[in-house]
Coordinates of C-alpha atoms in Angstrom, one line a residue:
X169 CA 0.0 0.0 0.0
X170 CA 1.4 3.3 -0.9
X171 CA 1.3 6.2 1.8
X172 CA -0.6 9.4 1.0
X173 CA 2.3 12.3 1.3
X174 CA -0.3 14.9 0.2
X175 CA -0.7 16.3 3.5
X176 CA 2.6 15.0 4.8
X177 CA 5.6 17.3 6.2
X178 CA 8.9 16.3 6.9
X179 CA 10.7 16.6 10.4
X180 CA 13.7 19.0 9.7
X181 CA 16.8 17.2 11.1
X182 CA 19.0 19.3 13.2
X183 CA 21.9 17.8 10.8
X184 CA 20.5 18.5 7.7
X185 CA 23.0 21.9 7.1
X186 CA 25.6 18.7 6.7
X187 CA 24.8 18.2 3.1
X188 CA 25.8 21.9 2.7
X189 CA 29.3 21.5 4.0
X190 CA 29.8 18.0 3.0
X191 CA 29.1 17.7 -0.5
X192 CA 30.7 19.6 -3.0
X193 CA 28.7 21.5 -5.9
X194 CA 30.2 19.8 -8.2
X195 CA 29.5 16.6 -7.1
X196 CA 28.2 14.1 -9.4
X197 CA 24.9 13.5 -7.2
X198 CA 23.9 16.8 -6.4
X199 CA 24.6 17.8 -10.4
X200 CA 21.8 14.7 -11.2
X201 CA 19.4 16.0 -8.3
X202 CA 19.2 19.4 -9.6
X203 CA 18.6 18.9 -13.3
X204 CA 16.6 15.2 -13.6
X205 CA 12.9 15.5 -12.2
X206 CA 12.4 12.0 -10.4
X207 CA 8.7 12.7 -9.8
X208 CA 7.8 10.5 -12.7
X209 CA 8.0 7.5 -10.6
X210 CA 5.5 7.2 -7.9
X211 CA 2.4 8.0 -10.5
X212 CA 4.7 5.3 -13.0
X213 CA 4.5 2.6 -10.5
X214 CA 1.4 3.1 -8.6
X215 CA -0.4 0.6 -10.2
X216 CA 2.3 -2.1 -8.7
X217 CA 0.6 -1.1 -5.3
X218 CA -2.5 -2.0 -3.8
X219 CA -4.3 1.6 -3.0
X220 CA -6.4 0.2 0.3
X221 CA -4.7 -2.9 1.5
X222 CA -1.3 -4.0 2.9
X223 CA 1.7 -2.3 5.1
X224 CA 2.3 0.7 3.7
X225 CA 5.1 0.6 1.1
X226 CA 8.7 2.5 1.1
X227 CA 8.5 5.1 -1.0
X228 CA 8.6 4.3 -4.7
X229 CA 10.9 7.2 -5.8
X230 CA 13.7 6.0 -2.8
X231 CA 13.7 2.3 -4.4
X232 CA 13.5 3.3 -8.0
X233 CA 16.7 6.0 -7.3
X234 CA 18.7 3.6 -5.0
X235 CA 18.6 0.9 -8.1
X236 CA 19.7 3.9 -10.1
X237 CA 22.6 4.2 -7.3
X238 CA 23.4 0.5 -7.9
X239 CA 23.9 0.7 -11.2
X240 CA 25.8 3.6 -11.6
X241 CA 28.1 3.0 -9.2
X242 CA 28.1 -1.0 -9.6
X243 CA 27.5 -2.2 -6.2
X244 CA 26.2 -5.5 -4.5
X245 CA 22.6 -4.8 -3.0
X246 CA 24.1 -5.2 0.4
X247 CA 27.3 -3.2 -0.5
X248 CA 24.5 -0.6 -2.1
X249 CA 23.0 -0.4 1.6
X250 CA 25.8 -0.2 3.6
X251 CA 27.3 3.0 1.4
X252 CA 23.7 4.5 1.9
X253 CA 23.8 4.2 5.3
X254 CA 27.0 5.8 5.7
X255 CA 27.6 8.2 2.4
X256 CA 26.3 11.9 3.0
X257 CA 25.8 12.2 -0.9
X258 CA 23.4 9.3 -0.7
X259 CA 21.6 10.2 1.4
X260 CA 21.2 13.6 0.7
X261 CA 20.1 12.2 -3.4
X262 CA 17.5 9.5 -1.7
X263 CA 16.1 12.7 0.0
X264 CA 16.8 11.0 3.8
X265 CA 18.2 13.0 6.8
X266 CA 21.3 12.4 7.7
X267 CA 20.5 10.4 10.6
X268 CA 17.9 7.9 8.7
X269 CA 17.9 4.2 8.8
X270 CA 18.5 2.4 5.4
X271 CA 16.0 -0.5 5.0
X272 CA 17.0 -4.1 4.7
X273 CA 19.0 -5.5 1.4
X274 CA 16.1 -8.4 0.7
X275 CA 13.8 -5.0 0.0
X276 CA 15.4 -4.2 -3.1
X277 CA 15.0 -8.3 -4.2
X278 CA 11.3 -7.9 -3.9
X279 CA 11.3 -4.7 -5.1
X280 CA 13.0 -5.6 -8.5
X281 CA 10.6 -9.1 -7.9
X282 CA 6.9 -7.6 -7.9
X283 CA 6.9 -3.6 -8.8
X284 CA 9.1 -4.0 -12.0
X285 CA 7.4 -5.2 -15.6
X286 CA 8.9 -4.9 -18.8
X287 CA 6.0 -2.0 -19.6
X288 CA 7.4 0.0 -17.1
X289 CA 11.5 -0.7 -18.2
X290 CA 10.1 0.9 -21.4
X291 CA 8.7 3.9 -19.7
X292 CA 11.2 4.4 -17.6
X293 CA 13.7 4.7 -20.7
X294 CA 11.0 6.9 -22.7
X295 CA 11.4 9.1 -19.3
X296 CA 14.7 9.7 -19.6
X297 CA 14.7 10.2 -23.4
X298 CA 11.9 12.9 -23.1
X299 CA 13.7 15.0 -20.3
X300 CA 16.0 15.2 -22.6
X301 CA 13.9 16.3 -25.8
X302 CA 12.4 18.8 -23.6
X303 CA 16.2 20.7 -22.6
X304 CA 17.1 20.5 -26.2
X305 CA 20.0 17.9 -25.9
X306 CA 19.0 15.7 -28.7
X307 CA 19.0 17.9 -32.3
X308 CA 19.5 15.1 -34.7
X309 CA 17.0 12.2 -36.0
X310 CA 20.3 9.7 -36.3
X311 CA 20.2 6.7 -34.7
X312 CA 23.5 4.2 -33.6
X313 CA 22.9 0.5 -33.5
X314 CA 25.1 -2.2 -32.1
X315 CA 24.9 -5.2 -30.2
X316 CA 26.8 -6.0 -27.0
X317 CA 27.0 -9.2 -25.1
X318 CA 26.8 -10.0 -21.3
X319 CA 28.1 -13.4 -19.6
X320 CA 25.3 -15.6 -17.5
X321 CA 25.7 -16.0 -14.3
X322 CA 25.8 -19.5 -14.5
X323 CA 28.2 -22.1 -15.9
X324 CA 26.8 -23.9 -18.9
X325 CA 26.6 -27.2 -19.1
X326 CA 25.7 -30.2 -21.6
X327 CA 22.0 -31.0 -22.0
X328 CA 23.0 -34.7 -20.8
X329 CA 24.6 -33.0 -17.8
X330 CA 21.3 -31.1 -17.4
X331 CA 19.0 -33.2 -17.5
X332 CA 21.2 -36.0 -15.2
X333 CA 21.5 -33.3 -13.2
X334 CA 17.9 -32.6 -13.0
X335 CA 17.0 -36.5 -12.5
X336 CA 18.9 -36.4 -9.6
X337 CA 17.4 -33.7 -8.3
X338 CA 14.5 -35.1 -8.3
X339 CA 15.4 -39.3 -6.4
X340 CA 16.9 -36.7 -3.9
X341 CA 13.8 -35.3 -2.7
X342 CA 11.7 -38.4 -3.5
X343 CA 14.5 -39.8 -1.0
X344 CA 13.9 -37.4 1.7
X345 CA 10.2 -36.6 1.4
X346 CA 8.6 -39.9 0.0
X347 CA 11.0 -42.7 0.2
X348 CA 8.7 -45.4 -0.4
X349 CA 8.3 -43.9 -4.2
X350 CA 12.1 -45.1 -4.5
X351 CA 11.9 -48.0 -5.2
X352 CA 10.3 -47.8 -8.2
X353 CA 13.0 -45.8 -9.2
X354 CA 14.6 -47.9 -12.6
X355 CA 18.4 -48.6 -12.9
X356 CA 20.4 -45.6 -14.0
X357 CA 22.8 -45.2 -17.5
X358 CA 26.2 -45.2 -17.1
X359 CA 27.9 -41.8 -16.4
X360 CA 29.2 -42.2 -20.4
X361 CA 25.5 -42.4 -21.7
X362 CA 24.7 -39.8 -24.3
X363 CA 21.7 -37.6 -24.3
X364 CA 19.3 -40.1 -26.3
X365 CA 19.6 -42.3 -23.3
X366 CA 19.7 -39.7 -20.8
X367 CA 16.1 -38.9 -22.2
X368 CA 14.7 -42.5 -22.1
X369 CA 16.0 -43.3 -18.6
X370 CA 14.1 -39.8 -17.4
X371 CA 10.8 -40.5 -19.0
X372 CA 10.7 -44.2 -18.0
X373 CA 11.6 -42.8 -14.1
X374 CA 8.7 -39.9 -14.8
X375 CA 6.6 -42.4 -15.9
X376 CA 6.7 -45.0 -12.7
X377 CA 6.4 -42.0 -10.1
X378 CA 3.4 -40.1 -12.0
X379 CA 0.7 -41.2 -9.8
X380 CA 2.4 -41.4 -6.6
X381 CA 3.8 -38.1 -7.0
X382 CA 0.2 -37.0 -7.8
X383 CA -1.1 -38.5 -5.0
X384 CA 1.5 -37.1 -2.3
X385 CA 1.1 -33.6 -2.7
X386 CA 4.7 -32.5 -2.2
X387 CA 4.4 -29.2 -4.1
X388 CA 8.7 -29.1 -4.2
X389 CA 8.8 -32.8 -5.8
X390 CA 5.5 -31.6 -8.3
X391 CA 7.0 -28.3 -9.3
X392 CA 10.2 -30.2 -10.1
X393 CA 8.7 -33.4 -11.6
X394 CA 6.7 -30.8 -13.9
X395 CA 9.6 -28.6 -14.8
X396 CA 11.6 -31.5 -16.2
X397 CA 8.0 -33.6 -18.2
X398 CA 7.7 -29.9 -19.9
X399 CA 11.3 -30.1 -21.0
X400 CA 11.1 -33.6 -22.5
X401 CA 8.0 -32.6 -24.1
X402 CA 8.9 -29.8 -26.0
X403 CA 12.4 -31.2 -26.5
X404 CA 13.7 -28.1 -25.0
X405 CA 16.3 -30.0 -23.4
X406 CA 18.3 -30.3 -26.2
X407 CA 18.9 -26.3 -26.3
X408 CA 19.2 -25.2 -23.0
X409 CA 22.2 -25.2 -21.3
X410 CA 21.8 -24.5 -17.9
X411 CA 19.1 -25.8 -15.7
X412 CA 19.2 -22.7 -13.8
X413 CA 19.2 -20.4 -16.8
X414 CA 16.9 -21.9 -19.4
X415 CA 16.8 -18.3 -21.5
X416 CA 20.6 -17.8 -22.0
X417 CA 22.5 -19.3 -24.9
X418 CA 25.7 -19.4 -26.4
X419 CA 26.9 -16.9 -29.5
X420 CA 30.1 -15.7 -30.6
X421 CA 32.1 -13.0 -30.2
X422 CA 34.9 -14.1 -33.0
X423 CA 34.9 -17.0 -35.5
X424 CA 37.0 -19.1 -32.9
X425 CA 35.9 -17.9 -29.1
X426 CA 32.2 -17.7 -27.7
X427 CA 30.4 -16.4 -25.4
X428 CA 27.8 -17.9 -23.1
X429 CA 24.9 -15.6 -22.1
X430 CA 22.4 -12.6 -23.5
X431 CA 22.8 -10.0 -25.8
X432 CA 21.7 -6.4 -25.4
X433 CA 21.4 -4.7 -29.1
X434 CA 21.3 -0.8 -28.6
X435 CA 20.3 1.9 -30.6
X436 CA 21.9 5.7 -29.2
X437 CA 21.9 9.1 -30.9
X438 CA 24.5 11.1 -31.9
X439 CA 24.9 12.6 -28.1
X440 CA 25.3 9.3 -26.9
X441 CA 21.8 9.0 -25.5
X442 CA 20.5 5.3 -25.5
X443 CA 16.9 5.5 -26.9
X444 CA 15.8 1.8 -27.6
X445 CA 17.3 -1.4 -26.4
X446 CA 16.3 -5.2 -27.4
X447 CA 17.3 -8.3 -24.9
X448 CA 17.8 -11.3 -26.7
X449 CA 19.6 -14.9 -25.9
X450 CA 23.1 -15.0 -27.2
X451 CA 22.5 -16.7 -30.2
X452 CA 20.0 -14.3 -32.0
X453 CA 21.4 -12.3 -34.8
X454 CA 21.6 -8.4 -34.8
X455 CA 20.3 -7.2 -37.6
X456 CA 16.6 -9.1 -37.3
X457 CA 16.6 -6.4 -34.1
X458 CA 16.7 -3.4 -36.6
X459 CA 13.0 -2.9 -37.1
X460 CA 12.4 -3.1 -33.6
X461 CA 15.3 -0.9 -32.5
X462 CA 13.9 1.8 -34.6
X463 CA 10.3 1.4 -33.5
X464 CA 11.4 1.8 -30.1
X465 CA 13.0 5.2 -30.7
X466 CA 10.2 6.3 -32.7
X467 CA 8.0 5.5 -29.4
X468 CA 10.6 7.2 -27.3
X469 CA 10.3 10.5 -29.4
X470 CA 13.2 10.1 -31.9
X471 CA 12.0 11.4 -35.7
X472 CA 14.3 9.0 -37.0
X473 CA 16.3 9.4 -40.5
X474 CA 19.7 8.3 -40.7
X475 CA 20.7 4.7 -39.0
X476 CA 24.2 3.9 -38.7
X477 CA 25.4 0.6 -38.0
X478 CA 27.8 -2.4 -38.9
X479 CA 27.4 -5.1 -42.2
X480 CA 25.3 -6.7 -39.7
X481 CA 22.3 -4.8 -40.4
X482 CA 22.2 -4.4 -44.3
X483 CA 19.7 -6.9 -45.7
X484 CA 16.7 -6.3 -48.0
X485 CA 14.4 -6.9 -44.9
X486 CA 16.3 -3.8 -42.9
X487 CA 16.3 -1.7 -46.5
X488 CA 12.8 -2.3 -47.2
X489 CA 12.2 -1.7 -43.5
X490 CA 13.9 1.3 -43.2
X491 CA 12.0 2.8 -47.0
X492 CA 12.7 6.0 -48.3
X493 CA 12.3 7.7 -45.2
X494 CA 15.3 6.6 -43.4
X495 CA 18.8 6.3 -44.4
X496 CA 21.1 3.3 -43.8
X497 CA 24.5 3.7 -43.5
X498 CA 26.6 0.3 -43.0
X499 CA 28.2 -1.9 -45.4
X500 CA 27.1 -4.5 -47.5
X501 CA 28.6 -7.6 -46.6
X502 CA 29.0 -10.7 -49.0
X503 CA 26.9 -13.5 -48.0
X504 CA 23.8 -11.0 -47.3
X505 CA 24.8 -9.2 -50.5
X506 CA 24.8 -12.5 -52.3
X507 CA 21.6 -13.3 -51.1
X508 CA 20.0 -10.0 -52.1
X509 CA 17.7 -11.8 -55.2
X510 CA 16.2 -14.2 -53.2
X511 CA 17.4 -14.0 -49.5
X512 CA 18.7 -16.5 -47.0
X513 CA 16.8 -19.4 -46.2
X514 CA 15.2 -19.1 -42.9
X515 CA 16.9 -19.4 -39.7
X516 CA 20.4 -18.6 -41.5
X517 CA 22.2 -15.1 -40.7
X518 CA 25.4 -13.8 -41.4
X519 CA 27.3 -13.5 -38.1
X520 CA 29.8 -10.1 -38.5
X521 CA 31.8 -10.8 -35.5
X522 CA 33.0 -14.1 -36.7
X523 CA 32.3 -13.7 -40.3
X524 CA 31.1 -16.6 -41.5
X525 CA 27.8 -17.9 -42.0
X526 CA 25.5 -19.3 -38.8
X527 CA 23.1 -21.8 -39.5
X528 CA 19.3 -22.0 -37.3
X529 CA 20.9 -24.1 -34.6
X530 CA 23.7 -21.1 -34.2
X531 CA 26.8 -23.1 -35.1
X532 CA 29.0 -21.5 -37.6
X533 CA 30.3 -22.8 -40.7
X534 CA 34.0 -24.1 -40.7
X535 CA 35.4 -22.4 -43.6
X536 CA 34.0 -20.4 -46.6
X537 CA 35.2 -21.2 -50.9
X538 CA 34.9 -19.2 -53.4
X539 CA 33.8 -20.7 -56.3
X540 CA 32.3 -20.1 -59.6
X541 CA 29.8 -22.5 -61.4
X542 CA 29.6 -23.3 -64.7
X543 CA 27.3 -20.8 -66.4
X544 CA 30.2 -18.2 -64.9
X545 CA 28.5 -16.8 -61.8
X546 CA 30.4 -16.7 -58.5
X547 CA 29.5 -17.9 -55.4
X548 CA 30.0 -18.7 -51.7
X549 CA 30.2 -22.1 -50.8
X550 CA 30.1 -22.4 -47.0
X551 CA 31.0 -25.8 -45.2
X552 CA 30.0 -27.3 -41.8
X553 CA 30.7 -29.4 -39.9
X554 CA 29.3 -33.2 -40.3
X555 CA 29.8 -34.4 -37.0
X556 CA 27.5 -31.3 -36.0
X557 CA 25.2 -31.6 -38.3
X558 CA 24.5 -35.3 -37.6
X559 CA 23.5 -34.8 -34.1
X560 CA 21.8 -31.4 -34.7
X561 CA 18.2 -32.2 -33.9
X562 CA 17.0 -29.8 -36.7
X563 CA 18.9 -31.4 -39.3
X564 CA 15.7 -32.7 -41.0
X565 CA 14.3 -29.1 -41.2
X566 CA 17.6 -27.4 -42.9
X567 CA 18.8 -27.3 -45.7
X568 CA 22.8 -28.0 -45.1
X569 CA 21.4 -30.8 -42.3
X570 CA 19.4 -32.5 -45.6
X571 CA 22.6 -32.2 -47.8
X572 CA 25.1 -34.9 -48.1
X573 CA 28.2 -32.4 -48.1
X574 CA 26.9 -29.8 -45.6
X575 CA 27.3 -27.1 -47.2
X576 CA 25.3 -23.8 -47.7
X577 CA 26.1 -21.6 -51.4
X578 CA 25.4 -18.3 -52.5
X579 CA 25.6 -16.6 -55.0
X580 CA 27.4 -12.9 -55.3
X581 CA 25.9 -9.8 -55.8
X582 CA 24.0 -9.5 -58.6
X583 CA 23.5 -6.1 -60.9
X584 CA 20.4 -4.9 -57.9
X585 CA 22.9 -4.1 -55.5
X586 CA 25.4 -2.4 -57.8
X587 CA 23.7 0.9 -56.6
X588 CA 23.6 0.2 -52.5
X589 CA 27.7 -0.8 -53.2
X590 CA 28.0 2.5 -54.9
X591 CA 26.6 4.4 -53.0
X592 CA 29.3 3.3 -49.9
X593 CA 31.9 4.4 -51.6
X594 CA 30.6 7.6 -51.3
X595 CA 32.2 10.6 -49.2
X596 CA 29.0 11.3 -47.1
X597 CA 28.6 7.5 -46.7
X598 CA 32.5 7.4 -45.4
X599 CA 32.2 10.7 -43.2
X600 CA 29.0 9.4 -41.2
X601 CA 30.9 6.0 -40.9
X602 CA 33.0 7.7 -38.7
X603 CA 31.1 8.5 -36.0
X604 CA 29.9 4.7 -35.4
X605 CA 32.7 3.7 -32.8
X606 CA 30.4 6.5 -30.6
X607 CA 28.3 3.1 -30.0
X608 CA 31.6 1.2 -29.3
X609 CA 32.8 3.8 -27.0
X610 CA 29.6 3.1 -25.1
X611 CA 29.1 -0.5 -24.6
X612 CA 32.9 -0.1 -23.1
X613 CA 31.3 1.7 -20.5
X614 CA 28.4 -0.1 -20.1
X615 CA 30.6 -3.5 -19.1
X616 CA 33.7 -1.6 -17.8
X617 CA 31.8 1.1 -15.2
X618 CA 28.5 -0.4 -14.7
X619 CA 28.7 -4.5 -14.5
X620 CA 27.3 -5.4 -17.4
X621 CA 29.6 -7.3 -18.7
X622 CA 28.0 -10.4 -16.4
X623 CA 24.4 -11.0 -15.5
X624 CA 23.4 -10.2 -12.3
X625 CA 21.2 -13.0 -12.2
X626 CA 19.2 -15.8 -14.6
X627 CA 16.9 -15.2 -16.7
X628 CA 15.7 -13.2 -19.6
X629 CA 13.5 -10.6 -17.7
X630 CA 16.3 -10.2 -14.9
X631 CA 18.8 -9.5 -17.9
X632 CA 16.4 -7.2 -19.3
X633 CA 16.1 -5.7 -15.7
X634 CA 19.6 -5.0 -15.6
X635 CA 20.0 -3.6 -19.4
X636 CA 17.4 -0.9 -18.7
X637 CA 18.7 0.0 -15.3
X638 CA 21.7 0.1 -16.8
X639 CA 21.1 2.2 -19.4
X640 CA 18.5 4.6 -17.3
X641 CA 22.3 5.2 -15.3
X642 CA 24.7 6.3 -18.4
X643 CA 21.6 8.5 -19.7
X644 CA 21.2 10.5 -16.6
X645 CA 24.5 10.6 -16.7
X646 CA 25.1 11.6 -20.1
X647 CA 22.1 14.3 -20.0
X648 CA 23.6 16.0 -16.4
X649 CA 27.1 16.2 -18.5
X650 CA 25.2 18.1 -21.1
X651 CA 23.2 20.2 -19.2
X652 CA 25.9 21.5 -17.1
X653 CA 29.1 22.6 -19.5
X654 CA 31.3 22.4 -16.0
X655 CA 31.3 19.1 -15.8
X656 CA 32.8 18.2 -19.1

């Protein structure tokens, strides 16, 4: 329940003249108190709150500003509390006498738990784009897009692993809490099974404790017996790879290292303000985000007419997307360039980091030939692995799993994209090129001097949490550094 502070007035501490002495006017906290209006938050989160019923709640706006202080100073919840308790300039930004108590770490957990949705990460970016609109800090309609990755917070695993590791899981509470279901339990595989019969032993041992796990009513051994029946059933299993972090997934970063986790594809303006952000599992391509980055500025208040990026986002999708309206400037790389007449088969994406082709499953192709067939066109011949593709459960659904070389070709530009190649070997092309590693420059400080560089916990929506936190921090940043020429 949510206090009414309409007709409420403060104490005045005896020791609030401290912030006066203490903290400097320059200070980065006392810049960002006098120019961003916070006031958007209680009426933005008032519907998380029941209006007649329940304890009433801590204030909205002190929650909401000390996950702002987490994030731009990278702390632990409990190292967030402590400095709040003890840090003048905290306080005096969370609007607390100097004396006040700080409330309990687990708060912050249950506030990020049941008042945060992803409607309200939106508006809470859209907030931060419009205070800026409105002091005239944004003058251009460009858009930046790029993609960076973050780490999970787990360890992956193999799905055998996973799902052994899940099995086990669940004899050990049967064990504890209804032993007598035990010994129905049906011999285990050997530790050097593979996955196949990792899958049959689980489903025969699901399949002999149904009913008395029915019937005993342990909600722990049903949640779990469930968990694992919808994994087999949807054959999930044989793409997650962590059975703590079923959303994160592995992509790469280079054509010979990878990354396990999520990736955050970003789109900024020219003055370094981010203005739309996409969460996706690591695997996902970048440029199928375009259309969405770009609707998500538009949204946020952004008249956009100029998107610069990297070869990841030309394609006739993102050309056709972006019409005559907007301007892309990135370059054309082969494979997409090839595939201009007719476009890749579905599920295939041209991976920029490692260049090379990535088929649906995400694994990229070994090596790439150029070739030219007989009629004299030339074309990409991209080859992958066999071993892979003959224990890739979507082999029967793609095309290089249905070949008998595994290989995927295309063929090179044709005469329709003579124009787009022209045109980036224009000067004006070249010139706004440069201002791309603006984007770059940004997802440095993103990882290096705010933690995202690893998840702060599992799941999709928790790494969504953190990206628009995140980003909410090194906006109100970047607009108190533009309103206030000193600080530069």
């Amino acid at each position: 329940m949510l206090k009414d502070n309409s007709q409420l007035k403060l104490p005045l501490s005896p020791y609030q003249g401290l912030y006066d002495v203490i903290i400097p006017e320059k200070h980065l906290l006392r810049r960002i108190k006098e120019n961003i209006d916070f006031s958007f938050v209680n009426p933005m989160l008032r519907k998380q709150y029941c209006e007649n019923f329940g304890r009433p709640a801590k204030e909205p706006e002190m929650m909401f500003k000390l996950m702002f202080l987490k994030k731009l100073y990278d702390l632990s919840d409990e190292r967030l509390i402590s400095s709040a308790q003890t840090d003048m300039a905290f306080k005096y930004f969370l609007d607390l006498e100097p004396e006040a108590a700080m409330i309990d770490p687990s708060l912050l957990t249950k506030f990020r738990k049941t008042r945060i949705t992803e409607d309200i990460l939106e508006e809470m970016l859209k907030e931060t784009v419009q205070q800026a609109l409105e002091k005239g800090l944004i003058k251009s309609g460009t858009i930046i897009v790029d993609s960076t990755h973050t780490n999970a917070s787990v360890r992956a695993k193999s799905p055998t692993q996973i799902l052994r590791d899940l099995s086990k899981q669940l004899r050990k509470e049967i064990y504890k809490k209804a032993f007598e279901l035990s010994e129905k339990f049906p011999e285990k595989p050997s530790i050097e099974a593979g996955l196949e019969e990792e899958i049959a032993y689980t489903q025969e041992l699901l399949s002999v404790l149904e009913e008395g796990i029915a019937a005993g009513g342990d909600k722990k051994i049903q949640k779990l017996y469930k968990k694992i029946y919808e994994l087999l059933e949807t054959e999930s299993i044989r793409e997650i790879r962590s059975k703590d972090d079923e959303d994160a997934r592995f992509g790469h970063k280079t054509a010979t290292s990878t990354f396990y986790g999520y990736k955050n594809h970003l789109a900024m303006t020219e003055e370094r303000l981010i203005v739309g952000i996409n969460v996706t599992p690591g695997g996902d391509p970048d440029g199928q985000q375009l259309p969405d980055l770009i609707e998500k500025a538009k949204k946020n208040g952004i008249e956009v007419t100029e998107v610069i990026g990297d070869m990841a986002y030309v394609s006739d999708e993102n050309l056709n997307e972006c019409g005559e309206g907007i301007e892309l400037i990135a370059k054309t790389n082969t494979a997409v360039a090839a595939a201009a007449d007719g476009g890749l088969d579905e599920g295939f994406s041209y991976n920029k980091d490692a260049g090379m082709m990535q088929c649906p499953s995400g694994e990229l192709a070994m090596r790439v030939e150029k070739r030219e067939a007989k009629n004299g066109n030339q074309y990409n011949r991209y080859v992958f692995s066999k071993r892979k593709c003959k224990k890739c459960p979507m082999k029967d659904q793609c095309r290089v799993g249905k070949s008998k070389s595994q290989c995927y070709s295309v063929t090179q530009a044709s005469e329709k994209n003579k124009a787009r190649l022209e045109f980036e070997t224009s000067e004006r092309f070249q010139e706004r090129m440069k201002i791309r590693h603006r984007i770059e420059e940004k997802n440095g400080e993103l990882k290096e001097a705010h933690g995202l560089r690893r998840a702060d916990s599992t799941g999709l929506f928790a790494m969504e949490l953190q990206m628009y936190f995140t980003a909410f921090a090194v906006n109100i940043k970047r607009i108190t550094k533009l309103a206030v020429p000193q600080m530069r």
